[in-house]
Tab-separated table of C-alpha atoms and ligand atoms in Angstrom:
chain	number	residue	atom	x	y	z
A	1040	UNK	CA	21.089	-108.181	102.901
A	1041	UNK	CA	17.608	-109.190	101.889
A	1042	UNK	CA	15.652	-111.015	104.580
A	1043	UNK	CA	13.578	-114.024	103.666
A	1044	UNK	CA	11.169	-115.490	106.140
A	1045	UNK	CA	10.217	-118.518	104.158
A	1046	UNK	CA	9.734	-121.651	106.203
A	1047	UNK	CA	11.002	-125.033	105.186
A	1048	UNK	CA	7.767	-125.902	103.426
A	1049	UNK	CA	7.889	-122.762	101.315
A	1050	UNK	CA	4.691	-120.828	101.925
A	1051	UNK	CA	4.120	-118.144	99.384
A	1052	UNK	CA	3.101	-114.610	100.253
A	1053	UNK	CA	-0.328	-115.465	98.905
A	1054	UNK	CA	-0.904	-118.494	101.106
A	1055	UNK	CA	-4.628	-118.474	101.742
A	1056	UNK	CA	-5.320	-117.897	105.408
A	1057	UNK	CA	-6.970	-121.296	105.807
A	1058	UNK	CA	-3.828	-123.046	104.571
A	1059	UNK	CA	-1.741	-121.036	106.959
A	1060	UNK	CA	-4.056	-121.921	109.842
A	1061	UNK	CA	-3.849	-125.615	108.933
A	1062	UNK	CA	-0.082	-125.323	108.766
A	1063	UNK	CA	0.007	-123.743	112.201
A	1064	UNK	CA	-2.108	-126.558	113.619
A	1065	UNK	CA	0.287	-129.068	112.132
A	1066	UNK	CA	3.182	-127.203	113.668
A	1067	UNK	CA	1.524	-127.067	117.070
A	1068	UNK	CA	0.828	-130.793	116.729
A	1069	UNK	CA	4.489	-131.398	116.132
A	1070	UNK	CA	5.049	-130.033	119.653
A	1071	UNK	CA	7.023	-127.028	118.557
A	1072	UNK	CA	9.399	-129.042	116.421
A	1073	UNK	CA	8.462	-127.156	113.291
A	1074	UNK	CA	10.939	-124.472	112.463
A	1075	UNK	CA	11.057	-121.211	110.572
A	1076	UNK	CA	14.129	-120.348	108.574
A	1077	UNK	CA	15.802	-117.281	109.983
A	1078	UNK	CA	18.673	-115.155	108.727
A	1079	UNK	CA	21.842	-116.974	107.761
A	1080	UNK	CA	19.960	-120.250	107.812
A	1081	UNK	CA	19.336	-120.150	111.552
A	1082	UNK	CA	16.562	-122.521	112.591
A	1083	UNK	CA	14.081	-120.973	114.929
A	1084	UNK	CA	11.212	-122.662	116.767
A	1085	UNK	CA	7.910	-121.377	115.439
A	1086	UNK	CA	5.750	-122.682	118.255
A	1087	UNK	CA	2.920	-120.384	119.224
A	1088	UNK	CA	4.009	-117.919	121.883
A	1089	UNK	CA	2.279	-117.800	125.245
A	1090	UNK	CA	1.684	-114.131	124.443
A	1091	UNK	CA	-0.229	-114.901	121.233
A	1092	UNK	CA	-3.981	-114.660	121.019
A	1093	UNK	CA	-5.883	-117.624	119.650
A	1094	UNK	CA	-8.295	-115.322	117.846
A	1095	UNK	CA	-8.392	-115.836	114.086
A	1096	UNK	CA	-5.933	-113.556	112.317
A	1097	UNK	CA	-7.109	-111.150	109.653
A	1098	UNK	CA	-6.412	-112.118	106.063
A	1099	UNK	CA	-3.118	-111.111	104.467
A	1100	UNK	CA	-5.204	-108.944	102.172
A	1101	UNK	CA	-6.796	-106.998	105.068
A	1102	UNK	CA	-3.440	-106.579	106.773
A	1103	UNK	CA	-1.644	-105.324	103.665
A	1104	UNK	CA	-4.347	-103.206	102.024
A	1105	UNK	CA	-5.830	-101.283	104.940
A	1106	UNK	CA	-2.938	-99.358	106.445
A	1107	UNK	CA	-1.893	-96.180	108.175
A	1108	UNK	CA	1.524	-95.045	106.990
A	1109	UNK	CA	1.296	-91.317	106.415
A	1110	UNK	CA	4.696	-91.189	104.738
A	1111	UNK	CA	2.901	-92.806	101.784
A	1112	UNK	CA	-0.371	-90.880	101.888
A	1113	UNK	CA	-3.519	-90.432	103.926
A	1114	UNK	CA	-5.885	-92.984	102.409
A	1115	UNK	CA	-5.937	-96.515	103.793
A	1116	UNK	CA	-4.990	-97.843	100.338
A	1117	UNK	CA	-2.116	-95.383	99.734
A	1118	UNK	CA	0.605	-97.362	101.558
A	1119	UNK	CA	-0.127	-100.504	99.500
A	1120	UNK	CA	0.023	-98.414	96.301
A	1121	UNK	CA	3.021	-96.228	97.114
A	1122	UNK	CA	5.295	-98.143	99.473
A	1123	UNK	CA	6.694	-100.301	96.669
A	1124	UNK	CA	8.961	-97.314	95.907
A	1125	UNK	CA	10.757	-97.714	99.219
A	1126	UNK	CA	14.282	-99.123	99.182
A	1127	UNK	CA	14.655	-101.334	102.255
A	1128	UNK	CA	17.977	-102.947	101.371
A	1129	UNK	CA	20.489	-101.799	102.506
A	1130	UNK	CA	19.010	-100.690	105.845
A	1131	UNK	CA	20.674	-99.609	109.033
A	1132	UNK	CA	19.473	-98.411	112.408
A	1133	UNK	CA	21.344	-95.795	114.401
A	1134	UNK	CA	21.410	-96.691	118.095
A	1135	UNK	CA	22.564	-93.827	120.270
A	1136	UNK	CA	22.210	-91.939	123.519
A	1137	UNK	CA	22.731	-93.650	126.868
A	1138	UNK	CA	24.032	-97.008	125.604
A	1139	UNK	CA	27.328	-98.820	126.034
A	1140	UNK	CA	27.614	-99.809	122.383
A	1141	UNK	CA	26.201	-97.001	120.214
A	1142	UNK	CA	26.561	-97.188	116.471
A	1143	UNK	CA	24.992	-97.731	113.108
A	1144	UNK	CA	23.835	-101.348	112.983
A	1145	UNK	CA	22.916	-102.865	109.654
A	1146	UNK	CA	19.817	-105.007	109.587
A	1147	UNK	CA	21.626	-108.333	109.414
A	1148	UNK	CA	23.690	-107.322	112.438
A	1149	UNK	CA	20.574	-106.263	114.361
A	1150	UNK	CA	19.015	-109.662	113.737
A	1151	UNK	CA	22.118	-111.650	114.622
A	1152	UNK	CA	21.194	-114.059	117.409
A	1153	UNK	CA	17.759	-112.503	117.837
A	1154	UNK	CA	15.253	-115.066	119.183
A	1155	UNK	CA	12.731	-114.668	116.388
A	1156	UNK	CA	9.256	-116.028	116.940
A	1157	UNK	CA	5.675	-115.605	115.850
A	1158	UNK	CA	3.420	-113.346	117.935
A	1159	UNK	CA	-0.251	-113.138	117.059
A	1160	UNK	CA	-1.418	-109.830	118.491
A	1161	UNK	CA	-4.519	-107.688	118.407
A	1162	UNK	CA	-3.849	-104.250	116.915
A	1163	UNK	CA	-6.257	-101.525	118.065
A	1164	UNK	CA	-6.005	-98.283	116.113
A	1165	UNK	CA	-6.925	-95.013	117.841
A	1166	UNK	CA	-9.457	-94.592	115.006
A	1167	UNK	CA	-11.510	-97.419	116.594
A	1168	UNK	CA	-10.824	-100.228	114.130
A	1169	UNK	CA	-8.834	-103.345	114.932
A	1170	UNK	CA	-7.177	-106.387	113.423
A	1171	UNK	CA	-5.396	-109.551	114.529
A	1172	UNK	CA	-1.936	-109.835	112.990
A	1173	UNK	CA	0.517	-112.783	113.054
A	1174	UNK	CA	3.809	-110.919	113.400
A	1175	UNK	CA	7.287	-112.392	113.156
A	1176	UNK	CA	9.778	-110.632	115.380
A	1177	UNK	CA	11.775	-110.552	118.588
A	1178	UNK	CA	11.577	-108.782	121.908
A	1179	UNK	CA	12.956	-105.253	121.895
A	1180	UNK	CA	14.498	-106.106	125.285
A	1181	UNK	CA	16.849	-108.508	123.495
A	1182	UNK	CA	18.321	-105.674	121.434
A	1183	UNK	CA	18.427	-103.212	124.332
A	1184	UNK	CA	20.267	-105.735	126.482
A	1185	UNK	CA	22.705	-106.359	123.675
A	1186	UNK	CA	23.612	-102.696	123.199
A	1187	UNK	CA	23.773	-102.099	126.965
A	1188	UNK	CA	21.385	-99.573	128.488
A	1189	UNK	CA	23.153	-97.126	130.812
A	1190	UNK	CA	21.722	-96.312	134.255
A	1191	UNK	CA	20.587	-92.770	133.343
A	1192	UNK	CA	18.286	-93.969	130.533
A	1193	UNK	CA	14.575	-93.717	131.376
A	1194	UNK	CA	12.948	-93.596	127.934
A	1195	UNK	CA	13.458	-94.972	124.436
A	1196	UNK	CA	12.866	-92.741	121.396
A	1197	UNK	CA	12.279	-94.073	117.881
A	1198	UNK	CA	12.382	-92.420	114.455
A	1199	UNK	CA	11.187	-93.480	111.018
A	1200	UNK	CA	13.140	-92.923	107.819
A	1201	UNK	CA	12.956	-89.509	106.103
A	1202	UNK	CA	13.272	-89.978	102.342
A	1203	UNK	CA	10.780	-87.762	100.493
A	1204	UNK	CA	11.952	-89.009	97.091
A	1205	UNK	CA	10.574	-92.439	98.014
A	1206	UNK	CA	7.915	-91.381	100.511
A	1207	UNK	CA	5.464	-89.120	98.673
A	1208	UNK	CA	3.568	-88.225	101.854
A	1209	UNK	CA	6.709	-86.502	103.153
A	1210	UNK	CA	6.707	-83.895	100.395
A	1211	UNK	CA	3.806	-81.989	101.943
A	1212	UNK	CA	3.677	-80.539	105.420
A	1213	UNK	CA	1.288	-83.190	106.713
A	1214	UNK	CA	3.349	-84.034	109.795
A	1215	UNK	CA	6.639	-82.784	111.189
A	1216	UNK	CA	8.936	-85.564	109.851
A	1217	UNK	CA	10.473	-87.841	110.918
A	1218	UNK	CA	7.583	-89.762	112.463
A	1219	UNK	CA	8.630	-90.102	116.113
A	1220	UNK	CA	7.529	-92.337	118.933
A	1221	UNK	CA	8.665	-93.185	122.425
A	1222	UNK	CA	8.253	-95.556	125.339
A	1223	UNK	CA	9.197	-95.507	128.976
A	1224	UNK	CA	12.149	-97.858	129.504
A	1225	UNK	CA	10.080	-100.424	131.442
A	1226	UNK	CA	7.482	-100.465	128.644
A	1227	UNK	CA	10.257	-100.957	126.097
A	1228	UNK	CA	11.744	-103.818	128.125
A	1229	UNK	CA	8.378	-105.572	128.542
A	1230	UNK	CA	8.325	-108.972	126.789
A	1231	UNK	CA	5.159	-108.051	124.853
A	1232	UNK	CA	7.038	-105.235	123.090
A	1233	UNK	CA	8.576	-106.545	119.889
A	1234	UNK	CA	10.516	-105.405	116.880
A	1235	UNK	CA	8.697	-107.071	114.000
A	1236	UNK	CA	10.467	-108.066	110.807
A	1237	UNK	CA	7.667	-109.930	109.097
A	1238	UNK	CA	4.122	-111.249	109.210
A	1239	UNK	CA	2.345	-114.423	108.109
A	1240	UNK	CA	5.752	-116.145	108.086
A	1241	UNK	CA	7.123	-113.835	105.397
A	1242	UNK	CA	9.337	-110.770	105.395
A	1243	UNK	CA	7.569	-107.528	106.322
A	1244	UNK	CA	5.464	-106.015	103.528
A	1245	UNK	CA	6.651	-102.464	102.868
A	1246	UNK	CA	3.268	-100.934	103.699
A	1247	UNK	CA	3.442	-102.556	107.156
A	1248	UNK	CA	6.784	-100.967	108.012
A	1249	UNK	CA	9.568	-102.925	106.343
A	1250	UNK	CA	12.144	-103.894	107.152
A	1251	UNK	CA	11.707	-103.416	110.909
A	1252	UNK	CA	8.972	-101.802	113.009
A	1253	UNK	CA	7.840	-101.650	116.586
A	1254	UNK	CA	4.721	-103.460	117.860
A	1255	UNK	CA	3.308	-102.516	121.285
A	1256	UNK	CA	-0.012	-104.372	121.432
A	1257	UNK	CA	-1.533	-102.744	124.529
A	1258	UNK	CA	-1.215	-99.221	123.111
A	1259	UNK	CA	-3.028	-97.508	120.270
A	1260	UNK	CA	-1.548	-98.516	116.922
A	1261	UNK	CA	0.166	-95.189	116.280
A	1262	UNK	CA	2.756	-96.043	118.958
A	1263	UNK	CA	3.868	-98.992	116.773
A	1264	UNK	CA	6.240	-96.956	114.612
A	1265	UNK	CA	7.219	-98.317	111.204
A	1266	UNK	CA	10.444	-98.491	109.178
A	1267	UNK	CA	12.693	-97.514	112.082
A	1268	UNK	CA	16.098	-95.918	111.426
A	1269	UNK	CA	16.960	-94.592	114.874
A	1270	UNK	CA	16.606	-95.815	118.456
A	1271	UNK	CA	17.826	-93.494	121.211
A	1272	UNK	CA	18.100	-94.191	124.931
A	1273	UNK	CA	17.356	-90.919	126.695
A	1274	UNK	CA	16.845	-89.487	130.165
A	1275	UNK	CA	13.808	-87.309	129.415
A	1276	UNK	CA	10.429	-88.140	127.921
A	1277	UNK	CA	10.868	-87.757	124.147
A	1278	UNK	CA	8.637	-85.828	121.770
A	1279	UNK	CA	6.214	-87.990	119.821
A	1280	UNK	CA	4.570	-87.171	116.502
A	1281	UNK	CA	0.888	-87.289	117.402
A	1282	UNK	CA	1.402	-85.661	120.775
A	1283	UNK	CA	3.238	-82.791	119.043
A	1284	UNK	CA	0.479	-82.558	116.440
A	1285	UNK	CA	-2.503	-82.591	118.826
A	1286	UNK	CA	-1.484	-82.831	122.498
A	1287	UNK	CA	-5.079	-82.668	123.699
A	1288	UNK	CA	-6.004	-85.715	121.612
A	1289	UNK	CA	-2.938	-87.938	121.915
A	1290	UNK	CA	-0.935	-88.414	125.095
A	1291	UNK	CA	2.501	-89.947	125.511
A	1292	UNK	CA	1.207	-93.196	127.010
A	1293	UNK	CA	-1.747	-93.835	124.709
A	1294	UNK	CA	-2.680	-97.103	126.351
A	1295	UNK	CA	-5.847	-98.576	124.883
A	1296	UNK	CA	-8.541	-97.474	127.322
A	1297	UNK	CA	-12.274	-97.823	126.620
A	1298	UNK	CA	-13.059	-95.420	129.473
A	1299	UNK	CA	-11.154	-92.463	128.056
A	1300	UNK	CA	-12.772	-91.221	124.875
A	1301	UNK	CA	-10.921	-89.477	122.124
A	1302	UNK	CA	-12.168	-85.858	122.164
A	1303	UNK	CA	-13.908	-86.520	118.836
A	1304	UNK	CA	-15.196	-90.088	119.250
A	1305	UNK	CA	-15.840	-92.876	121.741
A	1306	UNK	CA	-13.168	-95.494	122.430
A	1307	UNK	CA	-15.629	-97.898	124.101
A	1308	UNK	CA	-15.947	-100.182	121.079
A	1309	UNK	CA	-14.189	-101.023	117.836
A	1310	UNK	CA	-14.810	-102.357	114.356
A	1311	UNK	CA	-12.867	-105.528	113.543
A	1312	UNK	CA	-11.634	-105.183	109.958
A	1313	UNK	CA	-12.797	-108.002	107.692
A	1314	UNK	CA	-15.986	-108.665	109.622
A	1315	UNK	CA	-18.206	-107.351	106.857
A	1316	UNK	CA	-20.496	-104.364	106.739
A	1317	UNK	CA	-23.036	-105.674	109.244
A	1318	UNK	CA	-20.719	-107.247	111.801
A	1319	UNK	CA	-21.506	-105.961	115.297
A	1320	UNK	CA	-18.890	-103.731	116.900
A	1321	UNK	CA	-16.909	-105.382	119.657
A	1322	UNK	CA	-16.170	-103.962	123.100
A	1323	UNK	CA	-12.713	-102.481	123.439
A	1324	UNK	CA	-10.763	-103.999	126.312
A	1325	UNK	CA	-8.585	-102.119	128.785
A	1326	UNK	CA	-4.957	-102.329	127.601
A	1327	UNK	CA	-6.385	-104.007	124.484
A	1328	UNK	CA	-6.848	-107.174	126.564
A	1329	UNK	CA	-3.212	-107.339	127.733
A	1330	UNK	CA	-3.922	-105.964	131.225
A	1331	UNK	CA	-2.831	-109.109	133.073
A	1332	UNK	CA	0.651	-108.552	131.658
A	1333	UNK	CA	0.981	-104.771	131.695
A	1334	UNK	CA	-1.405	-103.192	134.223
A	1335	UNK	CA	1.359	-103.333	136.841
A	1336	UNK	CA	3.457	-100.904	134.794
A	1337	UNK	CA	0.939	-98.182	135.594
A	1338	UNK	CA	0.214	-98.864	139.266
A	1339	UNK	CA	-0.550	-95.615	141.048
A	1340	UNK	CA	-1.010	-93.639	137.830
A	1341	UNK	CA	-4.264	-91.907	136.928
A	1342	UNK	CA	-4.742	-93.170	133.378
A	1343	UNK	CA	-7.571	-90.729	132.710
A	1344	UNK	CA	-5.148	-87.867	133.303
A	1345	UNK	CA	-1.924	-89.483	132.074
A	1346	UNK	CA	-3.364	-90.833	128.848
N	1777	LIG	N1	4.537	-95.419	111.577
N	1777	LIG	C1	4.895	-94.450	110.711
N	1777	LIG	N2	6.183	-94.224	110.478
N	1777	LIG	N3	3.966	-93.687	110.064
N	1777	LIG	C2	2.630	-93.856	110.291
N	1777	LIG	O1	1.812	-93.124	109.696
N	1777	LIG	N4	0.880	-95.098	111.505
N	1777	LIG	C3	0.603	-95.748	112.798
N	1777	LIG	C4	1.492	-96.965	113.022
N	1777	LIG	N5	2.870	-96.667	112.678
N	1777	LIG	C5	2.218	-94.871	111.204
N	1777	LIG	C6	3.220	-95.659	111.817
N	1777	LIG	C7	-0.801	-96.129	112.955
N	1777	LIG	S1	-1.914	-94.843	113.197
N	1777	LIG	C8	-1.210	-97.433	112.985
N	1777	LIG	S2	-2.816	-97.848	113.385
N	1777	LIG	C9	-0.290	-98.531	112.650
N	1777	LIG	O2	1.003	-98.046	112.256
N	1777	LIG	C10	-0.869	-99.342	111.516
N	1777	LIG	O3	-0.061	-100.460	111.240
N	1777	LIG	P1	-0.451	-101.436	110.044
N	1777	LIG	O4	-0.680	-100.579	108.827
N	1777	LIG	O5	0.704	-102.358	109.892
N	1777	LIG	O6	-1.715	-102.152	110.458
């Protein structure tokens, strides 16, 4: 099934950002009465979430032309060029491990009854650039509750598709495929953690991780794994791609932390994409500015050691 995230007024994928902002203001003015069309014609409130930032989002162009998606190449422009090859329909996600209802769920089934909303989040890449992205998605907790997490589960592991014939970056030995990520169960259940299925009110562009990807806004961007095909509930901390690749540089937690530098560069500040060549760098915030919501998850931990 092909997902369409068109709203009732029919934005196009090329809606200029200003129009979209005006539209959002109108929607806010209508006291949350404005709706987005969801799967199977479901009508979903599109009111701004309490978790959304009111910072101006990056342009659709920035968000879809400056990407990290190593399955499609190393350059920032490679995903936009190469991801069009990816077949995203049909799509299914294997859910396994310590769950009551394991199985292969097709995308439409995954989205059934999901409370889809817009979340405007900052995205801070470990490479010290950042963006603001208006995602469309739903809380991962909704799905985990639906499949029934068993008591022994302490972590959630995620895997991206392996399909070298459509993902040219997978033909070389760049990374040990599939791309893998993981969260502690309480991080996965946190309401800020979403599975995103679109952005700017439209279905997810392929270069951003169509048809479904994780977004964990208080962690470095590499934790937000794209084009997910497997979600496993497990007892032990799972292996993650960048930690396997360079354990000294990338820890399991990878919370945004301006006080812990990457071994090869400072994490104290960041470059906001789209600001122009001479825009001043901005200070990076602890937990990417989401500390009031998530700091409690790490009480008693030494985040300089457990990075
Ligand atoms: N997921 C997969 N499967 N492969 C990747 O290379 N790159 C990560 C993350 N998810 C990556 C991935 C990194 S480093 C970042 S910063 C974000 O995706 C970028 O997301 P965006 O391109 O949508 O901004």
